[in-house]
């Protein structure tokens, strides 16, 4: 039976609606319908296609969940070769690149466009009359493999273009696995007893080459576009990389843009450094930045070498992963009594530093990864984060690799260890006298971002502990009672003892936020401590707060609230705190006085002329907002003064509202500045 016209029309309508919602969800990040409404549309289309297979078009969104396996991958020749990029490994190599290019453009200035160097697998998507008809892997650059069946399952790959478009269009970009998906997919694989992926890149490139596209679909891969292959002549066509990105976005492609940097390699270098610093908080892995000449006319003047474009370069970042041998596991006791496993490794260079120890987080995580002594393991370091062991390379496991024994008693005080409620953290409950806990608590208390006691560091604390002068936090402020004994210690002259004691004295009235952070309450980092100080104003107000009062503070979730209430409910903590408070008087904080900016994040950039940046930021804080140092999607607005640079560019790229200083002042009710 042939479908009647109304069924055909309904199928068309469903396809359009589903792809529209796919775009809203995966590309624009603003869904308009719920998952279950989406599922209803999807199932309706599936049912129609099941009944009338001739209605299953090559751009049907039902293809996104994968179909029956194919027999083999077919080779395809790229109509325009997929070239590679030259690499720069340091800033001077970038400067040399810029100098090289200047020869080709005469007196003209060169504006550069900076992009992420996505760490995935490149792909070339071919559209004929707006429909995706071929998807090729890079292969050797000349010939790749057709992976259309898999590409259709990749989120963000349009199955049909948004018009107007050229008859033939090849769009190239990277297929990758978002870090969050990597975690999820590995969890699922673990639950099914399958081998875990070592990193998102392997998962993505392996995913693309599956014969069974349903397996690719399970990997939840994503796509970002960055360049073109073959294009049939078309009337309106972008003239710069910045315009191309916008043009691709309008055609329905996901793009992630860092921004047009403008003229001057030095500003490029600054932007690249920002990218490197922010690298670990991106939702995906990158292995560098790509710097491209923005103007296509200039690119024509500059041309290609045999390997790739002369007008672009990849600034590579040091690899953040390496392979090495796991020699042993050491267990140490932290401030809160948590006993953590640390991997002892054969030293290896990772991300520019030598790593010989890396965290294994906790016994559960260690068991999940199934690392064994003697294994070759993958070590990872991201930015300033402590290096961690990602997992073993199972193919290389020696036959005598031995499982890591988990201790049953505290490695320092020998108290029997207990697991917490979740069965994840192993803890020594001897809070009061486990020497390891007392020591780390003291060291944290005096550290730079906490009470910041000059001259009292790890070494001195260990020494004073061994003398029995320090047993709890308040003892720090009673060290002066040991003045005579201090003078007898080697290396402590009259002057240095005076200096140490007066440094301690100077901290008796530290600000409340520092004091709260110094206490080492679980989940209370510097930022949370500042939020708490601002909200409650005094330690006495905070200690009587309930969980529901705490969760009303911006950014404090139930987990932190519970951590705080539990901390103040503990008799030992209270006794130590009261003792400490008999010595010190934290300076009370000015609490929030209004809610003009409640829940908003504001960035100031450039020069402010009518008041200082500190005053502006203090005002935002006092009105319940947050002043941030960098622009992101969650920034509410940017206040830009003269001389604003990359932050302003970023705000414009992200579509974040930008105000002048005068416009900002107009937001404020009269008289507020005088408060
Ligand atoms: S442009 C003509 N842009 O890097 C060169 N490539 O070494 C076309 N890559 O095979 C590539 N992010 O897989 C370009 N923003 C980006 C990129 C990028 C990652 C990869 C791509 C390519 C390799 C070149």
Coordinates of N, CA and C and ligand atoms in Angstrom, one line a residue, residues 83-85 115-118 121-122 138 174 226-227 290 292 309 311, ligand 1:
X83 N 44.7 18.6 4.3 CA 46.1 18.9 4.6 C 46.3 18.9 6.1
X84 N 47.6 19.0 6.5 CA 47.9 19.1 7.9 C 48.5 20.5 8.2
X85 N 48.7 20.8 9.4 CA 49.2 22.1 9.8 C 50.6 22.0 10.3
X115 N 41.6 29.6 16.9 CA 40.6 28.6 17.2 C 41.2 27.6 18.2
X116 N 40.4 26.8 18.7 CA 40.9 25.6 19.5 C 41.4 24.6 18.5
X117 N 42.5 23.9 19.0 CA 42.9 22.7 18.2 C 42.2 21.5 18.9
X118 N 41.1 21.1 18.3 CA 40.3 20.1 18.9 C 41.1 18.8 18.8
X121 N 39.1 13.5 15.9 CA 39.4 12.9 14.5 C 38.7 13.8 13.5
X122 N 39.5 14.2 12.5 CA 38.9 15.1 11.5 C 38.0 14.3 10.5
X138 N 39.9 11.3 7.5 CA 41.0 12.0 6.8 C 41.9 11.0 6.1
X174 N 36.0 18.5 13.3 CA 36.5 17.5 14.2 C 35.3 16.8 14.9
X226 N 35.3 23.7 11.2 CA 36.2 24.7 11.2 C 36.8 25.1 9.8
X227 N 36.5 24.3 8.7 CA 36.9 24.7 7.4 C 36.1 24.1 6.3
X290 N 44.8 26.8 17.0 CA 45.2 27.0 15.6 C 45.0 28.5 15.3
X292 N 45.0 31.2 12.4 CA 44.8 31.3 10.9 C 44.7 32.8 10.5
X309 N 48.7 24.6 4.5 CA 48.6 26.0 4.3 C 49.8 26.7 5.0
X311 N 49.4 29.8 5.6 CA 48.7 30.9 6.4 C 48.1 30.4 7.7
Ligands
LIG1 S1 42.2 23.6 10.1 C1 44.3 23.0 6.1 N1 41.3 24.0 12.5 O1 44.5 19.5 13.2 C2 44.3 22.6 7.5 N2 42.4 21.9 12.0 O2 47.2 19.3 11.9 C3 42.9 22.3 7.9 N3 42.4 20.4 13.9 O3 43.8 17.4 10.6 C4 42.8 22.1 9.3 N4 41.3 21.7 15.3 O4 42.2 17.3 12.5 C5 42.0 23.2 11.7 N5 40.4 24.5 14.5 C6 41.1 23.7 13.7 C7 41.5 22.4 14.1 C8 42.1 21.5 13.3 C9 41.9 20.5 15.1 C10 43.1 19.2 13.4 C11 42.6 18.6 12.2 C12 43.7 18.6 11.2 C13 44.9 18.8 12.1 C14 46.0 19.5 11.4

